Amino acid sequence: MANVKNENGSKGGSMFSGIVIVVCILIGILVWKFIMGNPSNFEGGDNTGHPLPGNYLAMVYKGGSIVPVLMGLLLMVVVFSIERFSVISKAAGKGNLDTFMKNVQASIKQGNIDDAIVSCDKQQGSVANAVKAALVKYQEVKKEGFNSEEASETIHKEIEEATALEMPMLEQNLTILSTLVALGTLAGLLGTVTGMIKAFGALASAGTPDQAALANGISEALINTATGISTSALAIITYNFFTSKIDTLTYSIDEAGSTIVNTYRKFRGSLKA
């Protein structure tokens, strides 16, 4: 059942990611062509001419055909960041995660396993589900009378299985975000190179250099550089933020597992005494 659930989730996630990528690129192209390239943004109502003074949409439009790709990449970062934030927030549960962990650990240390399970039911989310699975297993090994080492191995195995079921979905689109870090820089660099080629082409023209072509080439290079850097910077920030969040969730599960195991060891020790 777990494998089927993971396979279905993976297929659904891949389809969602593919749709988002295509839609973002299309939106980038449409915005660049019809909004930024609107003739009203240019002198003489012609988008092949100079931008109106202070019209930044027209200035960005002059960045060339790489601009819509960069805009699509930037939009992807925003969309996938919002999607990951929503998923990770649900994984943490309804209430404050730190407060939940403190309450659960206090209940476990006091031997109130049923209270800890009730707290997990109220909290919900991936962390609470994994902790609840470990607590249920604790009650089972307690009834079976396992020794400390057997119980520790059994509980840890249950936690690993629960984590393997709950946590992978949190990292589903992080690979895309990490890829966008490099793609943003490379696409910006490509736009910069094409812009500089045009600029040097204007300088190399016979006779007096075409100052308008030279200015357009330099403008294209700088616009693509700025857009590419912005895309990569945002992708780096969001990727590191979500990676840190996932590490915190995983640590919370491991911490709860250690508390459960230590509590069982104390229970077995009290029986021997």
mmCIF file of C-alpha atoms in Angstrom:
data_model
loop_
_atom_site.group_PDB
_atom_site.id
_atom_site.type_symbol
_atom_site.label_atom_id
_atom_site.label_comp_id
_atom_site.label_asym_id
_atom_site.label_seq_id
_atom_site.Cartn_x
_atom_site.Cartn_y
_atom_site.Cartn_z
ATOM 1 C CA MET A 1 0.000 0.000 0.000
ATOM 2 C CA ALA A 2 2.810 2.400 0.894
ATOM 3 C CA ASN A 3 4.554 1.750 -2.435
ATOM 4 C CA VAL A 4 1.314 2.273 -4.346
ATOM 5 C CA LYS A 5 0.693 5.529 -2.492
ATOM 6 C CA ASN A 6 4.225 6.756 -3.194
ATOM 7 C CA GLU A 7 3.985 5.808 -6.892
ATOM 8 C CA ASN A 8 0.640 7.588 -7.286
ATOM 9 C CA GLY A 9 1.970 10.639 -5.474
ATOM 10 C CA SER A 10 5.100 10.649 -7.630
ATOM 11 C CA LYS A 11 3.088 10.441 -10.870
ATOM 12 C CA GLY A 12 0.722 13.191 -9.720
ATOM 13 C CA GLY A 13 3.640 15.378 -8.653
ATOM 14 C CA SER A 14 5.473 14.879 -11.958
ATOM 15 C CA MET A 15 2.353 15.798 -13.925
ATOM 16 C CA PHE A 16 1.818 18.905 -11.808
ATOM 17 C CA SER A 17 5.463 19.947 -12.235
ATOM 18 C CA GLY A 18 5.318 19.464 -16.003
ATOM 19 C CA ILE A 19 2.146 21.524 -16.317
ATOM 20 C CA VAL A 20 3.591 24.321 -14.167
ATOM 21 C CA ILE A 21 6.795 24.472 -16.234
ATOM 22 C CA VAL A 22 4.923 24.693 -19.561
ATOM 23 C CA VAL A 23 2.387 27.229 -18.271
ATOM 24 C CA CYS A 24 5.084 29.459 -16.736
ATOM 25 C CA ILE A 25 7.064 29.568 -19.973
ATOM 26 C CA LEU A 26 3.897 30.364 -21.961
ATOM 27 C CA ILE A 27 2.950 33.137 -19.529
ATOM 28 C CA GLY A 28 6.477 34.550 -19.797
ATOM 29 C CA ILE A 29 6.227 34.627 -23.593
ATOM 30 C CA LEU A 30 2.757 36.229 -23.562
ATOM 31 C CA VAL A 31 3.734 38.904 -21.030
ATOM 32 C CA TRP A 32 6.918 39.723 -22.943
ATOM 33 C CA LYS A 33 5.203 39.907 -26.323
ATOM 34 C CA PHE A 34 1.864 41.552 -25.566
ATOM 35 C CA ILE A 35 2.409 43.546 -22.367
ATOM 36 C CA MET A 36 6.061 44.570 -22.442
ATOM 37 C CA GLY A 37 6.077 44.720 -26.230
ATOM 38 C CA ASN A 38 2.892 46.786 -26.427
ATOM 39 C CA PRO A 39 3.516 49.556 -29.013
ATOM 40 C CA SER A 40 2.170 52.153 -26.555
ATOM 41 C CA ASN A 41 5.324 51.634 -24.480
ATOM 42 C CA PHE A 42 7.559 52.896 -27.286
ATOM 43 C CA GLU A 43 8.220 56.144 -29.095
ATOM 44 C CA GLY A 44 6.126 56.471 -32.205
ATOM 45 C CA GLY A 45 3.965 53.487 -31.230
ATOM 46 C CA ASP A 46 6.485 51.045 -32.687
ATOM 47 C CA ASN A 47 8.061 48.374 -30.484
ATOM 48 C CA THR A 48 11.099 48.272 -32.757
ATOM 49 C CA GLY A 49 11.876 51.835 -31.729
ATOM 50 C CA HIS A 50 13.160 53.348 -28.510
ATOM 51 C CA PRO A 51 11.279 52.889 -25.221
ATOM 52 C CA LEU A 52 9.439 55.862 -23.809
ATOM 53 C CA PRO A 53 11.479 57.638 -21.119
ATOM 54 C CA GLY A 54 11.085 55.836 -17.788
ATOM 55 C CA ASN A 55 9.044 52.968 -19.267
ATOM 56 C CA TYR A 56 10.661 49.910 -17.654
ATOM 57 C CA LEU A 57 8.391 47.405 -19.391
ATOM 58 C CA ALA A 58 9.705 48.531 -22.739
ATOM 59 C CA MET A 59 13.276 48.508 -21.435
ATOM 60 C CA VAL A 60 12.948 44.903 -20.316
ATOM 61 C CA TYR A 61 11.319 44.002 -23.648
ATOM 62 C CA LYS A 62 14.479 45.218 -25.361
ATOM 63 C CA GLY A 63 16.363 42.500 -23.512
ATOM 64 C CA GLY A 64 15.584 40.195 -26.405
ATOM 65 C CA SER A 65 14.170 36.714 -26.862
ATOM 66 C CA ILE A 66 15.894 35.325 -23.748
ATOM 67 C CA VAL A 67 13.766 37.576 -21.516
ATOM 68 C CA PRO A 68 10.524 35.511 -21.772
ATOM 69 C CA VAL A 69 12.495 32.376 -20.849
ATOM 70 C CA LEU A 70 13.975 34.141 -17.823
ATOM 71 C CA MET A 71 10.535 35.419 -16.848
ATOM 72 C CA GLY A 72 9.190 31.880 -17.091
ATOM 73 C CA LEU A 73 12.005 30.612 -14.851
ATOM 74 C CA LEU A 74 11.358 33.379 -12.326
ATOM 75 C CA LEU A 75 7.649 32.563 -12.308
ATOM 76 C CA MET A 76 8.492 28.871 -11.752
ATOM 77 C CA VAL A 77 10.516 29.783 -8.661
ATOM 78 C CA VAL A 78 7.561 31.728 -7.266
ATOM 79 C CA VAL A 79 4.983 29.012 -8.035
ATOM 80 C CA PHE A 80 7.056 26.098 -6.708
ATOM 81 C CA SER A 81 7.993 28.109 -3.616
ATOM 82 C CA ILE A 82 4.332 28.743 -2.809
ATOM 83 C CA GLU A 83 3.513 25.064 -3.447
ATOM 84 C CA ARG A 84 6.365 23.825 -1.215
ATOM 85 C CA PHE A 85 5.456 26.277 1.550
ATOM 86 C CA SER A 86 1.887 24.975 1.551
ATOM 87 C CA VAL A 87 2.970 21.306 1.675
ATOM 88 C CA ILE A 88 5.604 21.805 4.384
ATOM 89 C CA SER A 89 3.209 23.870 6.501
ATOM 90 C CA LYS A 90 0.670 21.020 6.374
ATOM 91 C CA ALA A 91 3.405 18.526 7.281
ATOM 92 C CA ALA A 92 4.203 20.489 10.434
ATOM 93 C CA GLY A 93 0.580 20.179 11.542
ATOM 94 C CA LYS A 94 -2.174 22.473 12.730
ATOM 95 C CA GLY A 95 -0.520 23.856 15.841
ATOM 96 C CA ASN A 96 2.947 25.161 16.666
ATOM 97 C CA LEU A 97 5.464 22.353 16.067
ATOM 98 C CA ASP A 98 7.763 23.256 18.995
ATOM 99 C CA THR A 99 4.842 23.367 21.429
ATOM 100 C CA PHE A 100 3.541 20.050 20.106
ATOM 101 C CA MET A 101 6.938 18.372 20.510
ATOM 102 C CA LYS A 102 7.329 19.687 24.073
ATOM 103 C CA ASN A 103 3.886 18.412 25.054
ATOM 104 C CA VAL A 104 4.445 15.015 23.442
ATOM 105 C CA GLN A 105 7.862 14.542 25.022
ATOM 106 C CA ALA A 106 6.497 15.561 28.431
ATOM 107 C CA SER A 107 3.666 13.027 28.101
ATOM 108 C CA ILE A 108 6.085 10.288 27.004
ATOM 109 C CA LYS A 109 8.485 10.920 29.878
ATOM 110 C CA GLN A 110 5.584 10.752 32.325
ATOM 111 C CA GLY A 111 4.431 7.488 30.764
ATOM 112 C CA ASN A 112 1.190 9.009 29.441
ATOM 113 C CA ILE A 113 1.397 7.401 26.004
ATOM 114 C CA ASP A 114 -2.347 7.688 25.386
ATOM 115 C CA ASP A 115 -2.169 11.455 25.994
ATOM 116 C CA ALA A 116 0.727 11.705 23.547
ATOM 117 C CA ILE A 117 -1.283 9.830 20.901
ATOM 118 C CA VAL A 118 -4.238 12.177 21.447
ATOM 119 C CA SER A 119 -1.882 15.138 20.931
ATOM 120 C CA CYS A 120 -0.719 13.580 17.658
ATOM 121 C CA ASP A 121 -4.326 13.165 16.499
ATOM 122 C CA LYS A 122 -5.000 16.835 17.238
ATOM 123 C CA GLN A 123 -1.792 18.077 15.596
ATOM 124 C CA GLN A 124 -2.057 15.978 12.407
ATOM 125 C CA GLY A 125 0.528 16.355 9.667
ATOM 126 C CA SER A 126 3.509 14.212 8.670
ATOM 127 C CA VAL A 127 5.470 14.728 11.896
ATOM 128 C CA ALA A 128 2.513 13.834 14.107
ATOM 129 C CA ASN A 129 1.739 10.764 11.987
ATOM 130 C CA ALA A 130 5.298 9.465 12.270
ATOM 131 C CA VAL A 131 5.423 10.086 16.019
ATOM 132 C CA LYS A 132 2.046 8.409 16.486
ATOM 133 C CA ALA A 133 3.260 5.326 14.594
ATOM 134 C CA ALA A 134 6.223 5.100 16.978
ATOM 135 C CA LEU A 135 3.954 5.507 20.026
ATOM 136 C CA VAL A 136 1.622 2.761 18.836
ATOM 137 C CA LYS A 137 4.629 0.498 18.303
ATOM 138 C CA TYR A 138 5.833 1.408 21.811
ATOM 139 C CA GLN A 139 2.595 0.141 23.277
ATOM 140 C CA GLU A 140 2.900 -3.083 21.276
ATOM 141 C CA VAL A 141 6.470 -3.849 22.374
ATOM 142 C CA LYS A 142 5.526 -2.979 25.929
ATOM 143 C CA LYS A 143 2.770 -5.628 25.855
ATOM 144 C CA GLU A 144 5.125 -8.156 24.266
ATOM 145 C CA GLY A 145 7.737 -7.511 26.943
ATOM 146 C CA PHE A 146 10.680 -6.995 24.555
ATOM 147 C CA ASN A 147 14.088 -6.287 26.066
ATOM 148 C CA SER A 148 15.543 -2.800 25.576
ATOM 149 C CA GLU A 149 17.619 -3.612 22.506
ATOM 150 C CA GLU A 150 14.817 -5.422 20.684
ATOM 151 C CA ALA A 151 12.384 -2.645 21.543
ATOM 152 C CA SER A 152 14.836 0.029 20.402
ATOM 153 C CA GLU A 153 15.365 -1.691 17.061
ATOM 154 C CA THR A 154 11.631 -2.257 16.556
ATOM 155 C CA ILE A 155 10.671 1.331 17.396
ATOM 156 C CA HIS A 156 13.432 2.819 15.245
ATOM 157 C CA LYS A 157 12.378 0.620 12.338
ATOM 158 C CA GLU A 158 8.778 1.803 12.728
ATOM 159 C CA ILE A 159 9.923 5.431 12.736
ATOM 160 C CA GLU A 160 12.004 4.887 9.595
ATOM 161 C CA GLU A 161 9.075 3.285 7.791
ATOM 162 C CA ALA A 162 6.713 6.061 8.852
ATOM 163 C CA THR A 163 9.230 8.708 7.813
ATOM 164 C CA ALA A 164 9.795 6.995 4.461
ATOM 165 C CA LEU A 165 6.049 7.182 3.861
ATOM 166 C CA GLU A 166 5.460 10.734 5.086
ATOM 167 C CA MET A 167 8.580 12.767 4.287
ATOM 168 C CA PRO A 168 9.575 12.166 0.619
ATOM 169 C CA MET A 169 6.697 14.293 -0.649
ATOM 170 C CA LEU A 170 8.295 17.275 1.101
ATOM 171 C CA GLU A 171 11.336 17.104 -1.180
ATOM 172 C CA GLN A 172 9.336 16.453 -4.338
ATOM 173 C CA ASN A 173 9.963 19.749 -6.151
ATOM 174 C CA LEU A 174 13.107 20.889 -4.362
ATOM 175 C CA THR A 175 15.160 19.382 -7.188
ATOM 176 C CA ILE A 176 13.430 21.760 -9.589
ATOM 177 C CA LEU A 177 14.238 24.734 -7.358
ATOM 178 C CA SER A 178 17.891 23.708 -7.126
ATOM 179 C CA THR A 179 17.995 23.289 -10.914
ATOM 180 C CA LEU A 180 16.491 26.753 -11.396
ATOM 181 C CA VAL A 181 19.440 28.204 -9.464
ATOM 182 C CA ALA A 182 21.765 27.101 -12.256
ATOM 183 C CA LEU A 183 19.317 27.657 -15.115
ATOM 184 C CA GLY A 184 18.639 31.254 -14.090
ATOM 185 C CA THR A 185 22.340 32.057 -14.118
ATOM 186 C CA LEU A 186 23.007 30.234 -17.391
ATOM 187 C CA ALA A 187 20.012 31.771 -19.183
ATOM 188 C CA GLY A 188 21.034 35.220 -17.967
ATOM 189 C CA LEU A 189 24.580 34.567 -19.151
ATOM 190 C CA LEU A 190 23.299 33.457 -22.552
ATOM 191 C CA GLY A 191 21.279 36.658 -22.866
ATOM 192 C CA THR A 192 24.326 38.665 -21.810
ATOM 193 C CA VAL A 193 26.486 37.006 -24.464
ATOM 194 C CA THR A 194 23.932 37.574 -27.235
ATOM 195 C CA GLY A 195 23.590 41.214 -26.190
ATOM 196 C CA MET A 196 27.354 41.750 -26.219
ATOM 197 C CA ILE A 197 27.601 40.089 -29.643
ATOM 198 C CA LYS A 198 25.137 42.676 -30.950
ATOM 199 C CA ALA A 199 27.047 45.468 -29.209
ATOM 200 C CA PHE A 200 30.387 44.447 -30.725
ATOM 201 C CA GLY A 201 28.672 43.950 -34.067
ATOM 202 C CA ALA A 202 27.622 47.604 -33.936
ATOM 203 C CA LEU A 203 31.193 48.642 -33.108
ATOM 204 C CA ALA A 204 32.575 46.561 -35.958
ATOM 205 C CA SER A 205 30.262 48.078 -38.573
ATOM 206 C CA ALA A 206 31.906 50.002 -41.359
ATOM 207 C CA GLY A 207 32.239 53.705 -40.909
ATOM 208 C CA THR A 208 30.695 55.352 -37.863
ATOM 209 C CA PRO A 209 29.496 52.799 -35.259
ATOM 210 C CA ASP A 210 25.722 52.461 -35.004
ATOM 211 C CA GLN A 211 25.182 54.047 -31.599
ATOM 212 C CA ALA A 212 21.561 52.885 -31.364
ATOM 213 C CA ALA A 213 22.514 49.268 -32.086
ATOM 214 C CA LEU A 214 25.409 49.543 -29.636
ATOM 215 C CA ALA A 215 23.109 50.868 -26.916
ATOM 216 C CA ASN A 216 20.499 48.179 -27.594
ATOM 217 C CA GLY A 217 23.108 45.444 -27.406
ATOM 218 C CA ILE A 218 24.506 46.665 -24.089
ATOM 219 C CA SER A 219 20.978 47.162 -22.716
ATOM 220 C CA GLU A 220 20.023 43.615 -23.716
ATOM 221 C CA ALA A 221 23.122 42.230 -22.027
ATOM 222 C CA LEU A 222 22.511 44.084 -18.750
ATOM 223 C CA ILE A 223 18.779 43.315 -18.618
ATOM 224 C CA ASN A 224 19.403 39.598 -19.051
ATOM 225 C CA THR A 225 22.166 39.663 -16.455
ATOM 226 C CA ALA A 226 19.928 41.358 -13.895
ATOM 227 C CA THR A 227 16.969 39.047 -14.552
ATOM 228 C CA GLY A 228 19.127 35.917 -14.408
ATOM 229 C CA ILE A 229 20.780 36.967 -11.137
ATOM 230 C CA SER A 230 17.383 37.802 -9.604
ATOM 231 C CA THR A 231 15.984 34.393 -10.584
ATOM 232 C CA SER A 232 18.976 32.496 -9.190
ATOM 233 C CA ALA A 233 19.071 34.530 -5.976
ATOM 234 C CA LEU A 234 15.389 33.896 -5.250
ATOM 235 C CA ALA A 235 15.780 30.175 -6.041
ATOM 236 C CA ILE A 236 18.771 29.873 -3.677
ATOM 237 C CA ILE A 237 16.917 31.594 -0.835
ATOM 238 C CA THR A 238 13.781 29.473 -1.198
ATOM 239 C CA TYR A 239 15.715 26.203 -1.650
ATOM 240 C CA ASN A 240 17.776 26.758 1.489
ATOM 241 C CA PHE A 241 14.717 27.877 3.432
ATOM 242 C CA PHE A 242 12.706 24.764 2.584
ATOM 243 C CA THR A 243 15.680 22.437 3.103
ATOM 244 C CA SER A 244 16.109 23.899 6.581
ATOM 245 C CA LYS A 245 12.394 23.400 7.298
ATOM 246 C CA ILE A 246 12.535 19.753 6.210
ATOM 247 C CA ASP A 247 15.621 19.150 8.360
ATOM 248 C CA THR A 248 13.739 20.589 11.332
ATOM 249 C CA LEU A 249 10.782 18.250 10.748
ATOM 250 C CA THR A 250 13.068 15.226 10.399
ATOM 251 C CA TYR A 251 14.976 16.187 13.544
ATOM 252 C CA SER A 252 11.698 16.489 15.458
ATOM 253 C CA ILE A 253 10.732 12.943 14.484
ATOM 254 C CA ASP A 254 14.165 11.575 15.435
ATOM 255 C CA GLU A 255 14.061 13.439 18.744
ATOM 256 C CA ALA A 256 10.643 11.999 19.581
ATOM 257 C CA GLY A 257 11.871 8.523 18.634
ATOM 258 C CA SER A 258 14.854 8.803 20.982
ATOM 259 C CA THR A 259 12.580 9.943 23.809
ATOM 260 C CA ILE A 260 10.268 6.959 23.252
ATOM 261 C CA VAL A 261 13.183 4.495 23.252
ATOM 262 C CA ASN A 262 14.714 6.017 26.404
ATOM 263 C CA THR A 263 11.350 5.895 28.148
ATOM 264 C CA TYR A 264 11.013 2.190 27.344
ATOM 265 C CA ARG A 265 14.494 1.512 28.652
ATOM 266 C CA LYS A 266 13.603 3.199 31.939
ATOM 267 C CA PHE A 267 10.416 1.117 32.058
ATOM 268 C CA ARG A 268 12.392 -2.104 31.586
ATOM 269 C CA GLY A 269 14.921 -0.958 34.145
ATOM 270 C CA SER A 270 12.197 -0.366 36.725
ATOM 271 C CA LEU A 271 10.906 -3.920 36.186
ATOM 272 C CA LYS A 272 14.356 -5.392 36.846
ATOM 273 C CA ALA A 273 14.765 -3.288 39.972
#
